[in-house]
PDB file of C-alpha atoms in Angstrom:
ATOM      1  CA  UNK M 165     -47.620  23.749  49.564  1.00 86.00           C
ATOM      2  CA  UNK M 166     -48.528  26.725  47.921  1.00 94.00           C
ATOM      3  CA  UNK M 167     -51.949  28.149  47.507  1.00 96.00           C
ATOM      4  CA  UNK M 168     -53.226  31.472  45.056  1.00 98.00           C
ATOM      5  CA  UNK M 169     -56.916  32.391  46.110  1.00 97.00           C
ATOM      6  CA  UNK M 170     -59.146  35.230  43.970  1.00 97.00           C
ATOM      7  CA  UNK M 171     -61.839  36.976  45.240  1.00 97.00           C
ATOM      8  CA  UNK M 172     -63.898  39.690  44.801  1.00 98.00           C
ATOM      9  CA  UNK M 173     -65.703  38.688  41.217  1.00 97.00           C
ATOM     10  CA  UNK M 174     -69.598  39.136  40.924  1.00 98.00           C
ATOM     11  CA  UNK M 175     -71.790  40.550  38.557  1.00 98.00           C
ATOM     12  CA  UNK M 176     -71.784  44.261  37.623  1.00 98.00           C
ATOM     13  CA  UNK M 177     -73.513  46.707  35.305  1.00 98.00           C
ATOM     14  CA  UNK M 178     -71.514  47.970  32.047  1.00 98.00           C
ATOM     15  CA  UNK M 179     -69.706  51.128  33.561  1.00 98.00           C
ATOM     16  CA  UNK M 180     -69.525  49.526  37.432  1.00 98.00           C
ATOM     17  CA  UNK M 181     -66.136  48.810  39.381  1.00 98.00           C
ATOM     18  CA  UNK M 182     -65.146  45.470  40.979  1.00 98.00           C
ATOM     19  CA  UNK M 183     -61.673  44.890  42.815  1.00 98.00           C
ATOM     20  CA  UNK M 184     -60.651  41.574  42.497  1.00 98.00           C
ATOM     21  CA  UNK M 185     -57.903  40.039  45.220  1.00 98.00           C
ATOM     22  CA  UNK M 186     -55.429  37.282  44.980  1.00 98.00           C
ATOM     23  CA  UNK M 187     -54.435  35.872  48.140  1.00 98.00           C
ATOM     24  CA  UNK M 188     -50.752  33.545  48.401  1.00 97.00           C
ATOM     25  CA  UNK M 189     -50.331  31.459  51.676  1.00 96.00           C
ATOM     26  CA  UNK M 190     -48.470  28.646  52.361  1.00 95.00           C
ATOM     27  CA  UNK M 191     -44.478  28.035  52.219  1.00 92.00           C
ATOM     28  CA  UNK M 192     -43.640  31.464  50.344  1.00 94.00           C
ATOM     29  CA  UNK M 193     -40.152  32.144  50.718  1.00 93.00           C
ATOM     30  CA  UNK M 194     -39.947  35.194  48.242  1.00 94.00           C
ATOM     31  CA  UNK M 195     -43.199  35.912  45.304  1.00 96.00           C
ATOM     32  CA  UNK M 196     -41.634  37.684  42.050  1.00 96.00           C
ATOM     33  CA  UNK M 197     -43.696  38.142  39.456  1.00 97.00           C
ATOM     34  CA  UNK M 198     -47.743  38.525  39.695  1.00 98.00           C
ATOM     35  CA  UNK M 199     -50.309  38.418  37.218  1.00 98.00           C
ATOM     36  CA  UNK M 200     -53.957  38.676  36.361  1.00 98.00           C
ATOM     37  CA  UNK M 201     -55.230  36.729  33.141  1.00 98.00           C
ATOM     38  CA  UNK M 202     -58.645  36.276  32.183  1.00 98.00           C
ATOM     39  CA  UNK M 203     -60.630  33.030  29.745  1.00 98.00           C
ATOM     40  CA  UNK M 204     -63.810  34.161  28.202  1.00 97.00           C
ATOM     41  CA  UNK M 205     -66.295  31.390  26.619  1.00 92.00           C
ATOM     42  CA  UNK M 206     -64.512  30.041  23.858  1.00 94.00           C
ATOM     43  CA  UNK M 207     -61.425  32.063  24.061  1.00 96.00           C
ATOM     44  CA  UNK M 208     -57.964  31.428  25.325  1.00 97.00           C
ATOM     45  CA  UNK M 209     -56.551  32.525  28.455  1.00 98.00           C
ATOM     46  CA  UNK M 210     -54.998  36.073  28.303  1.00 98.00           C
ATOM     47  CA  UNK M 211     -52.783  38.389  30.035  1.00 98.00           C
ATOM     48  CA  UNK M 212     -54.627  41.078  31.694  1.00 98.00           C
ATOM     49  CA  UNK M 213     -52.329  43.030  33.978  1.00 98.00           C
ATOM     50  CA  UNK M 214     -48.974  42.022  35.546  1.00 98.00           C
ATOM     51  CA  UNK M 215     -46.713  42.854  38.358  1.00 98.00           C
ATOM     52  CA  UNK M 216     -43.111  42.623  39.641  1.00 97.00           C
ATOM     53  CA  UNK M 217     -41.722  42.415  42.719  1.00 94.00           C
ATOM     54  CA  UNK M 218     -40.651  45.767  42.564  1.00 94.00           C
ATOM     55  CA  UNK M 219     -43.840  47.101  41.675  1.00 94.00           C
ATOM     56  CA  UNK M 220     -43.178  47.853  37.769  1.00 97.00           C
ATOM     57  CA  UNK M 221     -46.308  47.128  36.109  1.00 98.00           C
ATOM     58  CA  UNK M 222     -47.984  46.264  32.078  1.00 98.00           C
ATOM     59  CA  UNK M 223     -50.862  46.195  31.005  1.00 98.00           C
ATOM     60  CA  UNK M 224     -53.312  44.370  27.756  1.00 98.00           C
ATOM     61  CA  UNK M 225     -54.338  47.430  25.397  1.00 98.00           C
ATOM     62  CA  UNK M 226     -57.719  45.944  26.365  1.00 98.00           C
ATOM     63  CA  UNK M 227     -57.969  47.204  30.079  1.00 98.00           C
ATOM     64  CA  UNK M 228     -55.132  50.387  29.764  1.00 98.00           C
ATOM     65  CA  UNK M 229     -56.519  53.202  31.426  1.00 98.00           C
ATOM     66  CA  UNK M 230     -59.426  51.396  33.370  1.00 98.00           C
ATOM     67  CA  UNK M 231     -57.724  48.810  35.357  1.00 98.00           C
ATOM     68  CA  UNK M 232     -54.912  49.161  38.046  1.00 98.00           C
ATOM     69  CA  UNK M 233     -53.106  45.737  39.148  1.00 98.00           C
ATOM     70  CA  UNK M 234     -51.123  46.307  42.520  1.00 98.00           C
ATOM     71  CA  UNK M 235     -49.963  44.354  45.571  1.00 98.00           C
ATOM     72  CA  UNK M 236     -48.740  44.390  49.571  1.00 97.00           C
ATOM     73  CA  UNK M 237     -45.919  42.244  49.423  1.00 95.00           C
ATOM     74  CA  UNK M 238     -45.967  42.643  53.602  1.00 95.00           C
ATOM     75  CA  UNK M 239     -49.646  40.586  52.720  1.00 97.00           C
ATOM     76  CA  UNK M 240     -49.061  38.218  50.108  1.00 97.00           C
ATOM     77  CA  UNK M 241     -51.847  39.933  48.362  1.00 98.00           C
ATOM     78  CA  UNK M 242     -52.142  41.449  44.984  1.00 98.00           C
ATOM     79  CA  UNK M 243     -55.221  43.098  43.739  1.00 98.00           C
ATOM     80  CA  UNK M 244     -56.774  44.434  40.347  1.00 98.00           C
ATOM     81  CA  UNK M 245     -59.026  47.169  40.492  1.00 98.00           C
ATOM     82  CA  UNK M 246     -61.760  47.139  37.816  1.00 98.00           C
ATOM     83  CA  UNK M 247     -63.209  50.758  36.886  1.00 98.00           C
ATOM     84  CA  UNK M 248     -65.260  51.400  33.276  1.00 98.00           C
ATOM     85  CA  UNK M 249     -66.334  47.587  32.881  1.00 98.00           C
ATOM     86  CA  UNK M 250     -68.088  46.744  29.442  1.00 98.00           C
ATOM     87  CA  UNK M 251     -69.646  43.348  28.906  1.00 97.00           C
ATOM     88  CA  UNK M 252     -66.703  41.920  26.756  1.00 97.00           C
ATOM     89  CA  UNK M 253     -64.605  41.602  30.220  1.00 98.00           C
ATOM     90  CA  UNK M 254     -67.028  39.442  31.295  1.00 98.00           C
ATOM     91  CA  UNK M 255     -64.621  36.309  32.113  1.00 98.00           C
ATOM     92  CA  UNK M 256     -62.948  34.064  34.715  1.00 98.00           C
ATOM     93  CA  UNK M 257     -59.846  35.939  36.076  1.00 98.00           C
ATOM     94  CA  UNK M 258     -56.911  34.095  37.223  1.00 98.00           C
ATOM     95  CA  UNK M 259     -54.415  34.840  39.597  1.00 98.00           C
ATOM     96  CA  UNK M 260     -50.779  33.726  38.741  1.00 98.00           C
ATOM     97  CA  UNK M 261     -47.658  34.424  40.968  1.00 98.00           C
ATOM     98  CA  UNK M 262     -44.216  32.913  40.702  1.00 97.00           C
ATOM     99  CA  UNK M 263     -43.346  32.116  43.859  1.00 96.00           C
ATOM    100  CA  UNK M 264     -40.340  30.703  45.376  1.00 94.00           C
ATOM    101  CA  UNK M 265     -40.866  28.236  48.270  1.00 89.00           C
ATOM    102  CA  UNK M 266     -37.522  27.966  50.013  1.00 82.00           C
ATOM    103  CA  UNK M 267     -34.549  30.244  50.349  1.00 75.00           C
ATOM    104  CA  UNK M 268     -32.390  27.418  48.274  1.00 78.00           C
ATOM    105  CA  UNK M 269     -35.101  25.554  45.603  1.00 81.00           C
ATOM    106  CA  UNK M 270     -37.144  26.022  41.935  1.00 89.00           C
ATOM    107  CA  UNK M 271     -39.497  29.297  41.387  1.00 92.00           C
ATOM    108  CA  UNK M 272     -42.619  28.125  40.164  1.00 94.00           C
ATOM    109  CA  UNK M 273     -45.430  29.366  38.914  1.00 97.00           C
ATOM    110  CA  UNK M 274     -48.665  28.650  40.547  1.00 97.00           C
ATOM    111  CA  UNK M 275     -52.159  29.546  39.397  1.00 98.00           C
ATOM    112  CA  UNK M 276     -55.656  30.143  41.183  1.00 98.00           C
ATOM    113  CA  UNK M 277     -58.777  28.400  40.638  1.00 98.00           C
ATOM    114  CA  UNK M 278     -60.636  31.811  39.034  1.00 98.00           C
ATOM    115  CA  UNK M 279     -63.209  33.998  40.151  1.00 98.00           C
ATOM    116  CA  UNK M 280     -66.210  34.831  37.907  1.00 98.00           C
ATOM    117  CA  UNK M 281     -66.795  38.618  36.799  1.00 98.00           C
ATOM    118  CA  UNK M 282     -69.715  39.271  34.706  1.00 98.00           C
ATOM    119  CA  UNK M 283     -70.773  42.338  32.979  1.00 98.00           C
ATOM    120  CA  UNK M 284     -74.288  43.715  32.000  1.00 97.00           C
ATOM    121  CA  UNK M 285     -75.398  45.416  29.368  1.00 94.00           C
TER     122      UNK M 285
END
């Protein structure tokens, strides 16, 4: 059993920082790809930042330039720092990783249960 878990969201002025952590545990054999995506109020889900297992990184035009995604593969961890926020991120951000369990098996992809960052105006 796999398991993704975010932290770090809260609420934050309009030009504040947050840094926002995704945690994996559970039977990880290998994690490949990362990602952060985001689902404002009556939006769809989006892609804000993603990772690869060897560190090569994208970005949503949205966030270039104010947000850094990165990780510690020693630490399961991946993180997306939040600098410059304006109200319209305000949004549940999801952690995705796909993750492969066992040496010989599936990757799948496995998504967190979202952590809340509001911004003020």
């Amino acid at each position: 059993q796999v398991q993704l878990v975010e932290s770090g969201g809260g609420l934050v002025q309009a030009g504040g920082s947050l840094r926002l952590s995704c945690a994996a545990s559970g039977s990880i054999f290998s994690i490949n790809n990362m990602g952060w995506y985001r689902q404002a109020p009556g939006n769809q889900r989006e892609l804000v930042a993603a990772i690869t297992s060897n560190k090569s990184t994208v970005y949503a035009d949205s966030v270039k330039g104010r947000f850094t995604i990165s990780r510690d593969n020693a630490k399961n961890t991946m993180y997306l720092q939040m600098n410059s926020l304006k109200p319209e991120d305000t949004a549940v951000y999801y952690c995705n990783a796909s993750i492969q369990s066992m040496i010989v098996g599936p990757t799948m992809r496995y998504w967190g249960k979202g952590t809340l960052v509001t911004v003020s105006s």
